[in-house]
Amino acid sequence: MGDPNDLHALLDEAWRHLTRGVADSRSPARYPTFATVAPDGTPEARTVSLRGASRSQSVLEVHTDIATSKVIALQHNPKAAFHIWLPRADLQIRITAFVDIQTGPDTDPQWDRVPEGSRVSYGTMPTPGTPISDVYAYEKPSNRDRFAVFKCQLLEIDLVHLGARHRRAGFVRTDDWAGTWMAP
Ligand SMILES: Cc1cc2nc3c(=O)[nH]c(=O)nc-3n(C[C@H](O)[C@H](O)[C@H](O)COP(=O)(O)O)c2cc1C
């Protein structure tokens, strides 16, 4: 490790992990926990796959089935949180974001790149979360109309690095990600 006081080196490291997560399914950053708030105020968390990360646009991308409950939650409250723990780097990444839900022709570029075998993730019948009479009483046709892209506009990034002495840093979009050290 270089200078432990280098705030931006820590942010650089976080973005390296996010970018790697998109490309490498063995990276823990590939599968963040994605949290939303249900319309009744209940927090909901689930694993998702990280599909895009752009530092220049401050955007993370997630793909989902429009019929899942996270979409209902986001229509009610468009804020979400990501959580990633990278055990080998001893780094926790927490991110809050404003989520723009895209469907239809806007998502053609992403849909075109979803492998044929993965398209069945979008279209489960009955819709995800519906009680069923038997463990396998569902079908997984691919349904292009159910494909949705979450463009997650990052608002805040909170990093905790566990070392001989712990370090915590907070970054917010509103000050152009300048960041500050925080008590861990
Ligand atoms: C490793 C893993 C990766 C997953 N990736 C996604 C994903 O990218 N998008 C998604 O909608 N659900 C994904 N899921 C399923 C969700 O965790 C969840 O079960 C499903 O989306 C329904 O969630 P909801 O009812 O809270 O919306 C994944 C699950 C696992 C275990």
PDB file of C-alpha atoms and ligand atoms in Angstrom:
ATOM      1  CA  MET A   1       0.000   0.000   0.000  1.00  0.00           C
ATOM      2  CA  GLY A   2       1.158   3.553  -0.742  1.00  0.00           C
ATOM      3  CA  ASP A   3       0.443   6.609   1.394  1.00  0.00           C
ATOM      4  CA  PRO A   4      -2.363   5.639   3.819  1.00  0.00           C
ATOM      5  CA  ASN A   5      -3.426   9.299   3.849  1.00  0.00           C
ATOM      6  CA  ASP A   6      -4.182   9.322   0.122  1.00  0.00           C
ATOM      7  CA  LEU A   7      -7.958   9.672  -0.004  1.00  0.00           C
ATOM      8  CA  HIS A   8      -8.104   9.368  -3.754  1.00  0.00           C
ATOM      9  CA  ALA A   9      -6.002   6.239  -3.888  1.00  0.00           C
ATOM     10  CA  LEU A  10      -8.680   4.561  -1.757  1.00  0.00           C
ATOM     11  CA  LEU A  11     -11.434   5.755  -4.101  1.00  0.00           C
ATOM     12  CA  ASP A  12      -9.358   4.559  -7.075  1.00  0.00           C
ATOM     13  CA  GLU A  13      -9.106   1.144  -5.453  1.00  0.00           C
ATOM     14  CA  ALA A  14     -12.874   0.988  -4.936  1.00  0.00           C
ATOM     15  CA  TRP A  15     -13.492   1.794  -8.608  1.00  0.00           C
ATOM     16  CA  ARG A  16     -10.960  -0.847  -9.661  1.00  0.00           C
ATOM     17  CA  HIS A  17     -12.984  -3.424  -7.759  1.00  0.00           C
ATOM     18  CA  LEU A  18     -16.284  -2.206  -9.233  1.00  0.00           C
ATOM     19  CA  THR A  19     -14.891  -2.314 -12.770  1.00  0.00           C
ATOM     20  CA  ARG A  20     -13.406  -5.749 -12.141  1.00  0.00           C
ATOM     21  CA  GLY A  21     -16.750  -6.973 -10.761  1.00  0.00           C
ATOM     22  CA  VAL A  22     -18.424  -6.257 -14.096  1.00  0.00           C
ATOM     23  CA  ALA A  23     -15.783  -8.227 -16.022  1.00  0.00           C
ATOM     24  CA  ASP A  24     -14.931 -11.061 -13.607  1.00  0.00           C
ATOM     25  CA  SER A  25     -17.670 -13.306 -12.199  1.00  0.00           C
ATOM     26  CA  ARG A  26     -15.207 -14.601  -9.576  1.00  0.00           C
ATOM     27  CA  SER A  27     -14.774 -11.150  -8.035  1.00  0.00           C
ATOM     28  CA  PRO A  28     -16.915 -10.537  -4.932  1.00  0.00           C
ATOM     29  CA  ALA A  29     -17.777  -7.174  -6.492  1.00  0.00           C
ATOM     30  CA  ARG A  30     -19.725  -9.055  -9.178  1.00  0.00           C
ATOM     31  CA  TYR A  31     -22.514  -9.790  -6.692  1.00  0.00           C
ATOM     32  CA  PRO A  32     -23.374  -6.755  -4.578  1.00  0.00           C
ATOM     33  CA  THR A  33     -26.194  -6.724  -2.088  1.00  0.00           C
ATOM     34  CA  PHE A  34     -28.779  -4.291  -3.431  1.00  0.00           C
ATOM     35  CA  ALA A  35     -31.152  -2.735  -0.917  1.00  0.00           C
ATOM     36  CA  THR A  36     -34.381  -0.837  -1.475  1.00  0.00           C
ATOM     37  CA  VAL A  37     -37.245   0.358   0.714  1.00  0.00           C
ATOM     38  CA  ALA A  38     -40.652  -1.252   0.171  1.00  0.00           C
ATOM     39  CA  PRO A  39     -43.708   1.019  -0.050  1.00  0.00           C
ATOM     40  CA  ASP A  40     -44.591   0.136   3.584  1.00  0.00           C
ATOM     41  CA  GLY A  41     -41.106   1.237   4.730  1.00  0.00           C
ATOM     42  CA  THR A  42     -39.619  -2.241   5.141  1.00  0.00           C
ATOM     43  CA  PRO A  43     -35.974  -2.529   4.021  1.00  0.00           C
ATOM     44  CA  GLU A  44     -35.406  -5.231   1.367  1.00  0.00           C
ATOM     45  CA  ALA A  45     -31.985  -6.601   0.393  1.00  0.00           C
ATOM     46  CA  ARG A  46     -31.019  -9.113  -2.256  1.00  0.00           C
ATOM     47  CA  THR A  47     -28.013 -10.181  -4.322  1.00  0.00           C
ATOM     48  CA  VAL A  48     -27.736  -8.771  -7.833  1.00  0.00           C
ATOM     49  CA  SER A  49     -25.147  -9.042 -10.606  1.00  0.00           C
ATOM     50  CA  LEU A  50     -23.154  -5.927 -11.410  1.00  0.00           C
ATOM     51  CA  ARG A  51     -23.547  -5.336 -15.159  1.00  0.00           C
ATOM     52  CA  GLY A  52     -21.934  -1.943 -15.661  1.00  0.00           C
ATOM     53  CA  ALA A  53     -19.668   0.532 -13.859  1.00  0.00           C
ATOM     54  CA  SER A  54     -18.730   3.943 -15.253  1.00  0.00           C
ATOM     55  CA  ARG A  55     -16.623   6.191 -13.073  1.00  0.00           C
ATOM     56  CA  SER A  56     -16.843   9.092 -15.539  1.00  0.00           C
ATOM     57  CA  GLN A  57     -20.645   8.998 -15.419  1.00  0.00           C
ATOM     58  CA  SER A  58     -20.817   7.913 -11.746  1.00  0.00           C
ATOM     59  CA  VAL A  59     -23.181   5.117 -12.774  1.00  0.00           C
ATOM     60  CA  LEU A  60     -23.593   1.458 -11.846  1.00  0.00           C
ATOM     61  CA  GLU A  61     -25.869  -0.772 -13.906  1.00  0.00           C
ATOM     62  CA  VAL A  62     -28.051  -3.700 -12.830  1.00  0.00           C
ATOM     63  CA  HIS A  63     -30.442  -5.786 -14.935  1.00  0.00           C
ATOM     64  CA  THR A  64     -33.699  -7.204 -13.650  1.00  0.00           C
ATOM     65  CA  ASP A  65     -37.131  -8.596 -14.396  1.00  0.00           C
ATOM     66  CA  ILE A  66     -39.621  -5.704 -14.353  1.00  0.00           C
ATOM     67  CA  ALA A  67     -42.024  -7.959 -12.399  1.00  0.00           C
ATOM     68  CA  THR A  68     -39.791  -8.229  -9.308  1.00  0.00           C
ATOM     69  CA  SER A  69     -40.662  -6.438  -6.100  1.00  0.00           C
ATOM     70  CA  LYS A  70     -37.521  -4.274  -6.203  1.00  0.00           C
ATOM     71  CA  VAL A  71     -39.108  -2.456  -9.167  1.00  0.00           C
ATOM     72  CA  ILE A  72     -42.238  -1.678  -7.147  1.00  0.00           C
ATOM     73  CA  ALA A  73     -40.013  -0.444  -4.313  1.00  0.00           C
ATOM     74  CA  LEU A  74     -38.025   1.817  -6.647  1.00  0.00           C
ATOM     75  CA  GLN A  75     -41.146   3.213  -8.308  1.00  0.00           C
ATOM     76  CA  HIS A  76     -42.210   4.279  -4.838  1.00  0.00           C
ATOM     77  CA  ASN A  77     -38.780   5.409  -3.627  1.00  0.00           C
ATOM     78  CA  PRO A  78     -36.078   5.638  -6.321  1.00  0.00           C
ATOM     79  CA  LYS A  79     -33.171   5.406  -3.874  1.00  0.00           C
ATOM     80  CA  ALA A  80     -31.176   2.210  -3.414  1.00  0.00           C
ATOM     81  CA  ALA A  81     -28.025   1.097  -1.627  1.00  0.00           C
ATOM     82  CA  PHE A  82     -25.261  -1.267  -2.733  1.00  0.00           C
ATOM     83  CA  HIS A  83     -23.078  -3.179  -0.305  1.00  0.00           C
ATOM     84  CA  ILE A  84     -19.922  -5.092  -1.222  1.00  0.00           C
ATOM     85  CA  TRP A  85     -17.382  -6.757   1.093  1.00  0.00           C
ATOM     86  CA  LEU A  86     -14.050  -7.620  -0.502  1.00  0.00           C
ATOM     87  CA  PRO A  87     -12.400 -10.028   1.963  1.00  0.00           C
ATOM     88  CA  ARG A  88      -8.997 -10.174   0.281  1.00  0.00           C
ATOM     89  CA  ALA A  89      -8.744  -6.400   0.049  1.00  0.00           C
ATOM     90  CA  ASP A  90     -10.268  -5.952   3.536  1.00  0.00           C
ATOM     91  CA  LEU A  91     -12.495  -3.327   1.986  1.00  0.00           C
ATOM     92  CA  GLN A  92     -16.190  -2.584   2.485  1.00  0.00           C
ATOM     93  CA  ILE A  93     -17.886  -0.512  -0.211  1.00  0.00           C
ATOM     94  CA  ARG A  94     -21.264   1.066   0.475  1.00  0.00           C
ATOM     95  CA  ILE A  95     -22.989   3.170  -2.125  1.00  0.00           C
ATOM     96  CA  THR A  96     -26.271   5.028  -2.286  1.00  0.00           C
ATOM     97  CA  ALA A  97     -27.816   5.784  -5.652  1.00  0.00           C
ATOM     98  CA  PHE A  98     -30.779   7.293  -7.423  1.00  0.00           C
ATOM     99  CA  VAL A  99     -32.191   4.654  -9.749  1.00  0.00           C
ATOM    100  CA  ASP A 100     -33.541   5.377 -13.196  1.00  0.00           C
ATOM    101  CA  ILE A 101     -35.593   2.371 -14.431  1.00  0.00           C
ATOM    102  CA  GLN A 102     -35.262   1.835 -18.176  1.00  0.00           C
ATOM    103  CA  THR A 103     -37.352  -0.543 -20.319  1.00  0.00           C
ATOM    104  CA  GLY A 104     -38.276  -0.987 -23.974  1.00  0.00           C
ATOM    105  CA  PRO A 105     -36.151   0.247 -26.889  1.00  0.00           C
ATOM    106  CA  ASP A 106     -33.824   2.193 -24.546  1.00  0.00           C
ATOM    107  CA  THR A 107     -32.555  -1.181 -23.335  1.00  0.00           C
ATOM    108  CA  ASP A 108     -31.982  -2.755 -26.767  1.00  0.00           C
ATOM    109  CA  PRO A 109     -28.166  -2.435 -26.550  1.00  0.00           C
ATOM    110  CA  GLN A 110     -28.102  -4.313 -23.238  1.00  0.00           C
ATOM    111  CA  TRP A 111     -30.692  -6.935 -24.292  1.00  0.00           C
ATOM    112  CA  ASP A 112     -28.717  -7.684 -27.442  1.00  0.00           C
ATOM    113  CA  ARG A 113     -25.744  -8.636 -25.263  1.00  0.00           C
ATOM    114  CA  VAL A 114     -27.673 -10.911 -22.866  1.00  0.00           C
ATOM    115  CA  PRO A 115     -26.698 -14.487 -23.821  1.00  0.00           C
ATOM    116  CA  GLU A 116     -29.597 -16.617 -25.105  1.00  0.00           C
ATOM    117  CA  GLY A 117     -29.390 -18.931 -22.085  1.00  0.00           C
ATOM    118  CA  SER A 118     -29.566 -16.028 -19.634  1.00  0.00           C
ATOM    119  CA  ARG A 119     -32.647 -14.442 -21.177  1.00  0.00           C
ATOM    120  CA  VAL A 120     -34.847 -16.835 -19.195  1.00  0.00           C
ATOM    121  CA  SER A 121     -34.028 -14.696 -16.142  1.00  0.00           C
ATOM    122  CA  TYR A 122     -36.546 -12.225 -17.521  1.00  0.00           C
ATOM    123  CA  GLY A 123     -40.074 -13.597 -17.789  1.00  0.00           C
ATOM    124  CA  THR A 124     -40.683 -16.207 -15.035  1.00  0.00           C
ATOM    125  CA  MET A 125     -44.352 -17.279 -14.824  1.00  0.00           C
ATOM    126  CA  PRO A 126     -46.041 -16.847 -12.475  1.00  0.00           C
ATOM    127  CA  THR A 127     -44.226 -13.626 -11.593  1.00  0.00           C
ATOM    128  CA  PRO A 128     -41.377 -13.797  -9.023  1.00  0.00           C
ATOM    129  CA  GLY A 129     -42.581 -14.050  -5.434  1.00  0.00           C
ATOM    130  CA  THR A 130     -45.989 -15.577  -6.306  1.00  0.00           C
ATOM    131  CA  PRO A 131     -46.816 -18.588  -4.034  1.00  0.00           C
ATOM    132  CA  ILE A 132     -46.898 -21.832  -6.080  1.00  0.00           C
ATOM    133  CA  SER A 133     -48.450 -25.239  -5.358  1.00  0.00           C
ATOM    134  CA  ASP A 134     -45.299 -27.248  -5.996  1.00  0.00           C
ATOM    135  CA  VAL A 135     -41.583 -26.428  -5.803  1.00  0.00           C
ATOM    136  CA  TYR A 136     -41.178 -26.436  -9.585  1.00  0.00           C
ATOM    137  CA  ALA A 137     -44.629 -25.148 -10.574  1.00  0.00           C
ATOM    138  CA  TYR A 138     -43.212 -22.327 -12.665  1.00  0.00           C
ATOM    139  CA  GLU A 139     -41.843 -21.752 -16.139  1.00  0.00           C
ATOM    140  CA  LYS A 140     -39.000 -19.600 -17.335  1.00  0.00           C
ATOM    141  CA  PRO A 141     -39.755 -18.360 -20.833  1.00  0.00           C
ATOM    142  CA  SER A 142     -37.637 -15.473 -22.042  1.00  0.00           C
ATOM    143  CA  ASN A 143     -39.764 -12.339 -22.305  1.00  0.00           C
ATOM    144  CA  ARG A 144     -38.032  -9.319 -23.748  1.00  0.00           C
ATOM    145  CA  ASP A 145     -40.809  -7.042 -22.454  1.00  0.00           C
ATOM    146  CA  ARG A 146     -39.911  -7.954 -18.884  1.00  0.00           C
ATOM    147  CA  PHE A 147     -36.252  -6.874 -19.227  1.00  0.00           C
ATOM    148  CA  ALA A 148     -35.335  -3.747 -17.273  1.00  0.00           C
ATOM    149  CA  VAL A 149     -32.088  -1.859 -16.745  1.00  0.00           C
ATOM    150  CA  PHE A 150     -31.374   0.085 -13.578  1.00  0.00           C
ATOM    151  CA  LYS A 151     -29.133   3.073 -14.259  1.00  0.00           C
ATOM    152  CA  CYS A 152     -27.959   3.825 -10.750  1.00  0.00           C
ATOM    153  CA  GLN A 153     -26.711   7.401 -10.444  1.00  0.00           C
ATOM    154  CA  LEU A 154     -24.316   7.341  -7.518  1.00  0.00           C
ATOM    155  CA  LEU A 155     -24.962   9.781  -4.674  1.00  0.00           C
ATOM    156  CA  GLU A 156     -22.548   8.693  -1.912  1.00  0.00           C
ATOM    157  CA  ILE A 157     -19.696   6.232  -1.506  1.00  0.00           C
ATOM    158  CA  ASP A 158     -18.581   5.064   1.957  1.00  0.00           C
ATOM    159  CA  LEU A 159     -15.386   3.004   2.169  1.00  0.00           C
ATOM    160  CA  VAL A 160     -14.031   1.153   5.178  1.00  0.00           C
ATOM    161  CA  HIS A 161     -10.578  -0.400   4.986  1.00  0.00           C
ATOM    162  CA  LEU A 162      -9.544  -2.757   7.756  1.00  0.00           C
ATOM    163  CA  GLY A 163      -5.806  -2.508   8.348  1.00  0.00           C
ATOM    164  CA  ALA A 164      -3.435  -2.282  11.275  1.00  0.00           C
ATOM    165  CA  ARG A 165      -5.325   0.968  11.759  1.00  0.00           C
ATOM    166  CA  HIS A 166      -8.755   1.157  10.214  1.00  0.00           C
ATOM    167  CA  ARG A 167      -9.563   3.834   7.665  1.00  0.00           C
ATOM    168  CA  ARG A 168     -12.955   5.158   6.616  1.00  0.00           C
ATOM    169  CA  ALA A 169     -13.658   7.663   3.873  1.00  0.00           C
ATOM    170  CA  GLY A 170     -16.836   9.259   2.579  1.00  0.00           C
ATOM    171  CA  PHE A 171     -17.355  10.713  -0.880  1.00  0.00           C
ATOM    172  CA  VAL A 172     -20.402  12.565  -2.191  1.00  0.00           C
ATOM    173  CA  ARG A 173     -21.398  13.457  -5.699  1.00  0.00           C
ATOM    174  CA  THR A 174     -22.322  17.013  -4.659  1.00  0.00           C
ATOM    175  CA  ASP A 175     -18.691  17.959  -3.991  1.00  0.00           C
ATOM    176  CA  ASP A 176     -17.486  16.141  -7.086  1.00  0.00           C
ATOM    177  CA  TRP A 177     -16.280  13.142  -5.063  1.00  0.00           C
ATOM    178  CA  ALA A 178     -13.598  15.183  -3.242  1.00  0.00           C
ATOM    179  CA  GLY A 179     -14.178  13.073  -0.141  1.00  0.00           C
ATOM    180  CA  THR A 180     -13.202  13.229   3.503  1.00  0.00           C
ATOM    181  CA  TRP A 181     -11.723  10.871   6.076  1.00  0.00           C
ATOM    182  CA  MET A 182     -14.172   9.831   8.760  1.00  0.00           C
ATOM    183  CA  ALA A 183     -13.830   8.153  12.134  1.00  0.00           C
ATOM    184  CA  PRO A 184     -14.276   4.458  11.380  1.00  0.00           C
TER     185      PRO A 184
HETATM  186  C1  LIG B   1     -25.697 -14.721  -7.275  1.00  0.00           C
HETATM  187  C2  LIG B   1     -27.039 -14.094  -7.568  1.00  0.00           C
HETATM  188  C3  LIG B   1     -27.141 -13.132  -8.552  1.00  0.00           C
HETATM  189  C4  LIG B   1     -28.364 -12.523  -8.827  1.00  0.00           C
HETATM  190  N1  LIG B   1     -28.427 -11.551  -9.792  1.00  0.00           N
HETATM  191  C5  LIG B   1     -29.610 -10.901  -9.993  1.00  0.00           C
HETATM  192  C6  LIG B   1     -29.681  -9.803 -10.899  1.00  0.00           C
HETATM  193  O1  LIG B   1     -28.686  -9.386 -11.526  1.00  0.00           O
HETATM  194  N2  LIG B   1     -30.887  -9.194 -11.064  1.00  0.00           N
HETATM  195  C7  LIG B   1     -32.002  -9.594 -10.372  1.00  0.00           C
HETATM  196  O2  LIG B   1     -33.061  -9.001 -10.563  1.00  0.00           O
HETATM  197  N3  LIG B   1     -31.966 -10.622  -9.512  1.00  0.00           N
HETATM  198  C8  LIG B   1     -30.790 -11.274  -9.301  1.00  0.00           C
HETATM  199  N4  LIG B   1     -30.734 -12.311  -8.399  1.00  0.00           N
HETATM  200  C9  LIG B   1     -31.990 -12.738  -7.726  1.00  0.00           C
HETATM  201  C10 LIG B   1     -32.316 -11.775  -6.583  1.00  0.00           C
HETATM  202  O3  LIG B   1     -31.405 -11.982  -5.511  1.00  0.00           O
HETATM  203  C11 LIG B   1     -33.756 -11.940  -6.081  1.00  0.00           C
HETATM  204  O4  LIG B   1     -33.955 -13.228  -5.579  1.00  0.00           O
HETATM  205  C12 LIG B   1     -34.790 -11.657  -7.178  1.00  0.00           C
HETATM  206  O5  LIG B   1     -34.352 -10.634  -8.056  1.00  0.00           O
HETATM  207  C13 LIG B   1     -36.122 -11.227  -6.564  1.00  0.00           C
HETATM  208  O6  LIG B   1     -35.859 -10.105  -5.740  1.00  0.00           O
HETATM  209  P1  LIG B   1     -36.948  -9.060  -5.245  1.00  0.00           P
HETATM  210  O7  LIG B   1     -38.232  -9.807  -5.075  1.00  0.00           O
HETATM  211  O8  LIG B   1     -36.416  -8.559  -3.939  1.00  0.00           O
HETATM  212  O9  LIG B   1     -37.056  -7.972  -6.250  1.00  0.00           O
HETATM  213  C14 LIG B   1     -29.514 -12.911  -8.101  1.00  0.00           C
HETATM  214  C15 LIG B   1     -29.404 -13.876  -7.101  1.00  0.00           C
HETATM  215  C16 LIG B   1     -28.195 -14.458  -6.834  1.00  0.00           C
HETATM  216  C17 LIG B   1     -28.118 -15.490  -5.730  1.00  0.00           C
END
